[in-house]
XYZ file of C-alpha atoms in Angstrom:
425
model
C -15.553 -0.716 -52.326
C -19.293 0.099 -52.026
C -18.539 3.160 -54.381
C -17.281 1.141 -56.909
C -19.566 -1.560 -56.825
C -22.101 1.365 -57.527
C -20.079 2.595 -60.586
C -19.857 -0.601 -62.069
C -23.151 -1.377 -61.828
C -24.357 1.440 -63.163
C -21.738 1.436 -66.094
C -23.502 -1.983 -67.540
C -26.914 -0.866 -66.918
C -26.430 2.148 -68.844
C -24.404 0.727 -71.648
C -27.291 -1.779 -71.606
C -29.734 0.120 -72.136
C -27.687 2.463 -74.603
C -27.609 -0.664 -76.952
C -31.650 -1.551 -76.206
C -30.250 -4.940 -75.190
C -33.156 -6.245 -72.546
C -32.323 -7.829 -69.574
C -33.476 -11.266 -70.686
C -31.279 -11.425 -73.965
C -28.081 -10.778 -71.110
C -29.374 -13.380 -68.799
C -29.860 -15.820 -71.837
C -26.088 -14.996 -72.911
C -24.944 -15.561 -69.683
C -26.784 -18.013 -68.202
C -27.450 -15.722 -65.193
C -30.473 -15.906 -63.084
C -33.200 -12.607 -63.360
C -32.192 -11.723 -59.493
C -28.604 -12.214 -60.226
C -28.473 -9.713 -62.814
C -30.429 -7.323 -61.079
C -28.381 -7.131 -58.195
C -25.262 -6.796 -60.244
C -26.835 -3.767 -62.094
C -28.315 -2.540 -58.558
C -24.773 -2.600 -57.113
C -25.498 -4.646 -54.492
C -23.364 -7.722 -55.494
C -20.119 -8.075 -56.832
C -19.740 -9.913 -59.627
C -16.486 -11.733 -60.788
C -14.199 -10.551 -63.686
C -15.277 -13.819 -66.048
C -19.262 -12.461 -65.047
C -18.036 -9.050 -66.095
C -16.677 -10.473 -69.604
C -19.880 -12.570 -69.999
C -21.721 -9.628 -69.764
C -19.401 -7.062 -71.520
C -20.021 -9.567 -74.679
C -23.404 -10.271 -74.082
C -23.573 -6.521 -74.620
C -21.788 -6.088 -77.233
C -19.390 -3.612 -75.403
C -16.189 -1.763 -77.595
C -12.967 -2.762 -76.359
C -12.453 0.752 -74.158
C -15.811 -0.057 -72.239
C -14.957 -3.746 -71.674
C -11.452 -2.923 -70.523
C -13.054 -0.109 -68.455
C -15.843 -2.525 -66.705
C -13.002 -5.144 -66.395
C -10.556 -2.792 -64.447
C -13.204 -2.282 -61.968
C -13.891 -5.976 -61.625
C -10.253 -6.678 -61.005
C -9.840 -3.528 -58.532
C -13.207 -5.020 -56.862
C -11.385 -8.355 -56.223
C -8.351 -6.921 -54.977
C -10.486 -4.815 -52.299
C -12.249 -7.930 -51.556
C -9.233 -10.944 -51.291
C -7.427 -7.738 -48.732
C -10.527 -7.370 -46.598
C -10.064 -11.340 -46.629
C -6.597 -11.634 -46.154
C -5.666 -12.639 -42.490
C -2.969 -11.005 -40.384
C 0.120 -12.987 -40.230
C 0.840 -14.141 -36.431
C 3.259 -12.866 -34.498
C 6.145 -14.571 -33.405
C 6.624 -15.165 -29.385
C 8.501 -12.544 -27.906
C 11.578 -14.241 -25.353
C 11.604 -11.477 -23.069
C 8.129 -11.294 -22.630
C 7.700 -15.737 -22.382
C 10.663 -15.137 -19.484
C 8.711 -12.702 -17.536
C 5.677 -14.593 -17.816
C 7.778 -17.853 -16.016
C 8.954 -15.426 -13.720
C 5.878 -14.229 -12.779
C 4.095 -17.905 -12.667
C 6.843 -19.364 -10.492
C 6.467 -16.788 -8.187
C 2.565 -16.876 -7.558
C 3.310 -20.768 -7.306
C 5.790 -20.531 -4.658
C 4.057 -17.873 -2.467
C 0.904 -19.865 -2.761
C 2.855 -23.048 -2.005
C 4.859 -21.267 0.980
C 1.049 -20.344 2.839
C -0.504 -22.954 2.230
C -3.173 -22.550 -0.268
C -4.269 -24.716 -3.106
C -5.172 -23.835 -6.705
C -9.082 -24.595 -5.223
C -8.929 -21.991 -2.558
C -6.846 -19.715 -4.607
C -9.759 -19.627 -7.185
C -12.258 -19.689 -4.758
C -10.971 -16.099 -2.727
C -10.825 -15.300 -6.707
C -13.996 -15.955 -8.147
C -11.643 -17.526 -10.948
C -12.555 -20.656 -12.276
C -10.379 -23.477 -11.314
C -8.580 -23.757 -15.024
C -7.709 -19.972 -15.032
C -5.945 -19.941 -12.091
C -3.966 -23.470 -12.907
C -3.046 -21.955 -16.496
C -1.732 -18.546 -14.622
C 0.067 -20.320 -11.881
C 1.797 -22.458 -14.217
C 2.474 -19.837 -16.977
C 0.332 -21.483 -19.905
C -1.911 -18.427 -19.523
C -1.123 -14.597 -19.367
C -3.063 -12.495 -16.482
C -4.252 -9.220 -16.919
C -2.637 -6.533 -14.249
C -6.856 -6.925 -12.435
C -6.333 -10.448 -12.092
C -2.488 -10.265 -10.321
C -3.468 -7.748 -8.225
C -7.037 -10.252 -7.062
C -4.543 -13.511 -7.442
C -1.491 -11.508 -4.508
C -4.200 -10.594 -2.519
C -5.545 -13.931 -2.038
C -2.434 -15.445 -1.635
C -1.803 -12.828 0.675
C 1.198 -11.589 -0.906
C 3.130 -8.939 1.176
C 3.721 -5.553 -0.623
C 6.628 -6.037 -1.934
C 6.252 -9.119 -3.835
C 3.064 -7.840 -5.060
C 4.890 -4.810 -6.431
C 6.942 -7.256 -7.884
C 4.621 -9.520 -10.104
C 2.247 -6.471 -10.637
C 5.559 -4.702 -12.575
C 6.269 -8.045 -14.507
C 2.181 -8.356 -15.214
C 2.434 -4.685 -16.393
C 5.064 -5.443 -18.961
C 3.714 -8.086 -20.220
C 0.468 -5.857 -21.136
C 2.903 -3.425 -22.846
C 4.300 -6.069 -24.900
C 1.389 -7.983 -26.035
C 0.480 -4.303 -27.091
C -2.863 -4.439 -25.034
C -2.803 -1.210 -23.322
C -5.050 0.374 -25.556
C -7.606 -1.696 -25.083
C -10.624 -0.465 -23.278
C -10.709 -1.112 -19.782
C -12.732 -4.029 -18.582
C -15.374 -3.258 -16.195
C -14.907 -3.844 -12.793
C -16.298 -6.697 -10.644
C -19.756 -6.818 -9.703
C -18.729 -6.358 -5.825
C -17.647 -2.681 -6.922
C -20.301 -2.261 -9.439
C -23.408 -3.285 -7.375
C -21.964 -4.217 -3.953
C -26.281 -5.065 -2.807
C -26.439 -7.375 -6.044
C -23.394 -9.160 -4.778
C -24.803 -9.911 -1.469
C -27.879 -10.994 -2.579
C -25.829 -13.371 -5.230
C -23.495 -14.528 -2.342
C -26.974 -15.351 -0.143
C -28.346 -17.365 -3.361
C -25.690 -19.341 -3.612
C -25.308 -20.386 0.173
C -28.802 -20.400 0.248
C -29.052 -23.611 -2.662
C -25.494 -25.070 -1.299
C -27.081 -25.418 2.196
C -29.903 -27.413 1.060
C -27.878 -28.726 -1.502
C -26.218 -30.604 0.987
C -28.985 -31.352 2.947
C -30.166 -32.934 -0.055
C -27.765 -35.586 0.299
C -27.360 -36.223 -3.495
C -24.558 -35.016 -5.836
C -24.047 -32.111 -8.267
C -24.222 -34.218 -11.071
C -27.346 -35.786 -10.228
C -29.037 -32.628 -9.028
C -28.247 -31.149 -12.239
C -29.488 -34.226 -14.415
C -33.086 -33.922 -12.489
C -33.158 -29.649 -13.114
C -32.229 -30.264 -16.596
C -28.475 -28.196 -16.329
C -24.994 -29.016 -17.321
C -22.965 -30.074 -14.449
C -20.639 -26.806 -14.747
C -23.936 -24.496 -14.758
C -24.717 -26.393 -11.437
C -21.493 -25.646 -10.259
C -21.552 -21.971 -11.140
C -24.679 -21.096 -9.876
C -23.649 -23.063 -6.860
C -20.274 -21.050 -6.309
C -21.745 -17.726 -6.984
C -20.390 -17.491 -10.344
C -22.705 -17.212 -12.467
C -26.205 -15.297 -11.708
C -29.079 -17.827 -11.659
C -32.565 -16.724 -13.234
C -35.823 -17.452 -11.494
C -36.921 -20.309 -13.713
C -33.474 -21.980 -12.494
C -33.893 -20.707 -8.910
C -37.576 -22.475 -9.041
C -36.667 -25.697 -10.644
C -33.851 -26.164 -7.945
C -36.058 -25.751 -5.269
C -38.193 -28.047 -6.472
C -35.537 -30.505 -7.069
C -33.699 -30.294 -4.015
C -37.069 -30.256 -1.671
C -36.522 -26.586 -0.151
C -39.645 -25.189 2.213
C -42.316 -22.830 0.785
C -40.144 -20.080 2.891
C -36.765 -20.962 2.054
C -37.976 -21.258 -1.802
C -39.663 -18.040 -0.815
C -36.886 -16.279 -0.103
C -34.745 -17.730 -2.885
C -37.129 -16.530 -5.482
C -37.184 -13.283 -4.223
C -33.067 -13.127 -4.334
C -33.570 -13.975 -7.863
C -35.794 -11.267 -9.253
C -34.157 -8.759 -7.314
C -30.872 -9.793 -8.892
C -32.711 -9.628 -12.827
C -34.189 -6.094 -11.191
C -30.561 -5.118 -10.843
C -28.912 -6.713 -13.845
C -31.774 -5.004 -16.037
C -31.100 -1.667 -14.634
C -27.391 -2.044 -14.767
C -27.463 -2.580 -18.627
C -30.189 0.121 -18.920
C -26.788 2.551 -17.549
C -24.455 1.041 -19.505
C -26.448 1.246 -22.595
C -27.545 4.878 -21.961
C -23.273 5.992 -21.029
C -22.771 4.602 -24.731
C -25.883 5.710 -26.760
C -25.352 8.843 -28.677
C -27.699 11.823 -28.273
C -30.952 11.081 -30.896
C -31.527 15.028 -31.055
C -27.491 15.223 -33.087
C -28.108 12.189 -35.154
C -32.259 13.540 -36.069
C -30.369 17.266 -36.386
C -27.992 15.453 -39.026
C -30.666 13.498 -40.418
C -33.254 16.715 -40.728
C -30.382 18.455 -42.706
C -29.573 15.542 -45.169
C -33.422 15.450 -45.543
C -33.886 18.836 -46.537
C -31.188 19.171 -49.602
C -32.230 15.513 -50.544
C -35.688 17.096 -51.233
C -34.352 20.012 -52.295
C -32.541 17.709 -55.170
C -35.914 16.528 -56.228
C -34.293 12.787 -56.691
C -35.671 9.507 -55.061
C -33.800 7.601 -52.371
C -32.967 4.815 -54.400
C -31.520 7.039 -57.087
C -29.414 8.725 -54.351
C -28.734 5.237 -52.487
C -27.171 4.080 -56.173
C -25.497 7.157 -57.008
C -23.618 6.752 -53.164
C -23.170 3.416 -53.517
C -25.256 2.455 -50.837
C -28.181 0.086 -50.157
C -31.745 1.686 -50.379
C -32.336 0.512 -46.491
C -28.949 1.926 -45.675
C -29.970 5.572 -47.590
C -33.143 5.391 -45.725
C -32.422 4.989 -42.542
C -30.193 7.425 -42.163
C -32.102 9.906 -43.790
C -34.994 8.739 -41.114
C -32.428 9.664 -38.439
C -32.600 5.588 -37.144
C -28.807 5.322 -37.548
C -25.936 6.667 -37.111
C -23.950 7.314 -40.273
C -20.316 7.185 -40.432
C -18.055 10.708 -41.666
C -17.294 8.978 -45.237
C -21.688 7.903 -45.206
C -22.126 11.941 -45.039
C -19.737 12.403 -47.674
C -20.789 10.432 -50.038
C -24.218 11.046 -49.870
C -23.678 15.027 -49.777
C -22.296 14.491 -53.161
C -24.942 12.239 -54.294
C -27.848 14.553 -53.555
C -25.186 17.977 -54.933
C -25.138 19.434 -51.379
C -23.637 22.617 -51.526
C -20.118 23.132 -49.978
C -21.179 25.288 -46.851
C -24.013 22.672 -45.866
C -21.582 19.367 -47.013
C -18.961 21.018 -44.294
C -22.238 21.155 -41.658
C -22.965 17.853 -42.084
C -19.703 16.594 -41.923
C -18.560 18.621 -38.888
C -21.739 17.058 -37.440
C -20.889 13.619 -38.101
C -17.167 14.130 -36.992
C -18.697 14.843 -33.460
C -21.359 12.151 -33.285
C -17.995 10.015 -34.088
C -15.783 11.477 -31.571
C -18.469 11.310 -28.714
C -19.330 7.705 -29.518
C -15.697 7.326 -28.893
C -15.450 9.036 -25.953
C -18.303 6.779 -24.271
C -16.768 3.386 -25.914
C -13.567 4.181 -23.895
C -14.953 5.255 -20.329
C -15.828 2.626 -17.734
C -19.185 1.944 -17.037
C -21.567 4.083 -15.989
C -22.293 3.800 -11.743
C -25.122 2.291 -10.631
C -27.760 3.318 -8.073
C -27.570 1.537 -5.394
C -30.801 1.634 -4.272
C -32.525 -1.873 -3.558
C -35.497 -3.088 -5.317
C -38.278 -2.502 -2.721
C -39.312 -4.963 -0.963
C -42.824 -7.066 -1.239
C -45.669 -5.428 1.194
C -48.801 -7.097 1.675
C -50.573 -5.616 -1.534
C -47.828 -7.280 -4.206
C -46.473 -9.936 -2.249
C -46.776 -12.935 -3.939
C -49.933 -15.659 -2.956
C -49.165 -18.949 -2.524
C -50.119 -20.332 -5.909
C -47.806 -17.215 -7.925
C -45.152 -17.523 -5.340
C -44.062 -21.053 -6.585
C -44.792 -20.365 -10.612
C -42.168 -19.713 -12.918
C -42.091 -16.365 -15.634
C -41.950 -18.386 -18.700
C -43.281 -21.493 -20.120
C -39.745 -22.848 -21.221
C -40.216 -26.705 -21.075
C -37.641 -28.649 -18.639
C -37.872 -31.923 -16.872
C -39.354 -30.422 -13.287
C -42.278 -28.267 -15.354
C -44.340 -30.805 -15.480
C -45.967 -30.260 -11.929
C -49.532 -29.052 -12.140
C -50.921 -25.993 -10.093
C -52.778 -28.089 -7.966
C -49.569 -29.992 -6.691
C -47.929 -26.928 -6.329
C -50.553 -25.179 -3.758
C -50.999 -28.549 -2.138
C -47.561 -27.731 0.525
C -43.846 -28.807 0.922
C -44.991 -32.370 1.708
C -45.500 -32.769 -1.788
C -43.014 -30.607 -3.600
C -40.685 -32.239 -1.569
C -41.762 -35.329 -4.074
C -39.887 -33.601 -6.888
């Protein structure tokens, strides 16, 4: 589509200026505006097939030109209303709606049979209390992960949970998921220190939350949450930052120590979220010495060619940023990218099939890494606080940003003047 939007561009600029029509006189025909026009002779919008005929007669085109231009217009829009087009839905497959009730009544039953409610079922989960209703009454269908977590609470004996894990494994083959890259797996196995510290939070806040004596909904009015934040960061759900960590002390009247200790929890948790994305983000990255070995090569013949970039950019079909930055090696460009541009800058055939073969394995690895599981994490703890960092009293109690909430409004001096005051707040 790009390509085309290129060639058709450059088609009416060139029969343009073959007539010595200027840009204005077009614009006047047309009633186009200046940046309009140049973006349609730039290739870097697509006009319609009526702003095609405006122009072709603005021109002063023959009738083979203005049926050429217009055959491009009309292949444009057809590239265009299929990129559009949505996919139809697909219809409800029996076998697989049976095995879904068959797998929801049995969860149901076994959870009835011990005992345990669709509370304490989430709970041993670390579901949310919807999730589990919609899978235990079939209006929602579980991965194979979340079966296996849901028997196991339940405490399902083997058999049974050979059972439902079979009927949850169909059902992935028929909703034709089991391509799909694997989710990652729970924090417990990823970073079983930052769940303990998370698990600590929590019971940490929930203690004094109820020693608080006031209710979710009001504690999370005074911090400034929504009621299911509080509840999440209450749980152990959801990973609270230090801002949140401080405003909750303050609002539920912890001790210097406790609030202390709470705040420390916190940063070690952002310590260990930060360096779990850094490992993530480094398994998927691919190597900068292929792409700037790609990039070095495209650079070379595209100098060789004595052309600028925007000449090559238009002759590819491409945007000048787009030609740039991948001849700056600051992005990876796709096998079709390399193709295109080879042939806009004449690369010879022995150098086009270097390039290509390069970009077919910058492709291949990036697909490699987007289907492995995340990288493993050190385990290693962040260190803890000796006298030199440890926080004074009047840092100890401040938060890391200046984000404006209803308990930021106590000054410095209140803060270093003890718990008899924050306990105020």
């Amino acid at each position: 589509m790009n390509r085309l939007l290129g060639q058709l561009g450059a088609y009416i600029r060139q029969r343009r200026e073959d007539a010595g029509i200027p840009r204005g006189a077009v614009i006047r025909h047309t009633r186009f505006s200046l940046t309009k026009m140049f973006k349609i002779e730039a290739g870097t919008l697509r006009p319609s097939v009526d702003d095609v005929r405006l122009i072709a007669e603005a021109i002063g085109m023959d009738p083979a030109a203005t049926a050429h231009v217009l055959g491009l217009a009309h292949q444009l829009q057809t590239a265009s209303d299929r990129a559009r087009q949505k996919p139809a839905l697909a219809q409800p497959d029996p076998d697989a709606l049976r095995d879904l009730g068959m797998l929801a009544t049995l969860l149901r039953e076994h959870s009835g049979t011990v005992g345990i409610t669709i509370c304490e079922a989430a709970r041993r989960t670390r579901f949310s209390r919807t999730k589990t209703s919609a899978i235990l009454n079939g209006r929602r269908r579980p991965s194979v992960d979340d079966v296996r977590l849901l028997a196991k609470a339940i405490g399902m004996d083997p058999a049974a949970s050979d059972h439902v894990l079979s009927l949850a494994r169909q059902l992935q083959t028929a909703s034709g998921l089991t391509r799909q890259a694997p989710a990652p797996p729970p924090l417990a196995e990823r970073d079983p220190d930052a769940q303990r510290d998370l698990d600590e939070l929590a019971a940490l806040l929930r203690g004094h939350h109820k020693a608080a004596g006031i209710s979710r909904a009001e504690a999370a009015r005074r911090a400034g949450f929504s009621s299911w934040r509080m509840s999440a960061i209450l749980n152990g759900k959801q990973q609270a930052s230090v801002d949140d960590v401080f405003c909750l002390a303050r609002v539920l009247g912890m001790d210097r120590a406790t609030t202390g200790r709470a705040l420390t929890l916190a940063r070690q948790l952002k310590a260990a979220q930060s360096r779990r994305t850094s490992e993530e983000r480094k398994g998927r990255r691919p190597p900068q010495r292929d792409i700037d070995k790609l990039a070095a090569l495209l650079r070379a013949h595209h100098r060789t060619a004595g052309i600028s970039i925007a000449e090559a950019a238009r002759r590819a079909g491409f945007s000048h940023f787009k030609a740039s930055v991948i001849l700056r090696g600051k992005q990876r460009p796709s096998v079709d990218d390399v193709r295109l541009l080879a042939e806009a800058i004449g690369m010879n055939p022995a150098a086009t099939t270097q390039a290509i073969e390069g970009a077919q394995r910058l492709q291949a690895r990036n697909a490699a890494s987007a289907e492995k599981s995340p990288a493993s994490i050190d385990q290693t703890r962040c260190a803890q606080p000796t006298a030199a960092t440890a926080p004074t009293a009047a840092t100890a109690f401040r938060p890391n940003s200046d984000r404006s909430r209803p308990c930021d409004d106590v000054s410095d001096r209140t803060l270093r003047s003890g718990p008899r005051l924050l306990s105020r707040y």
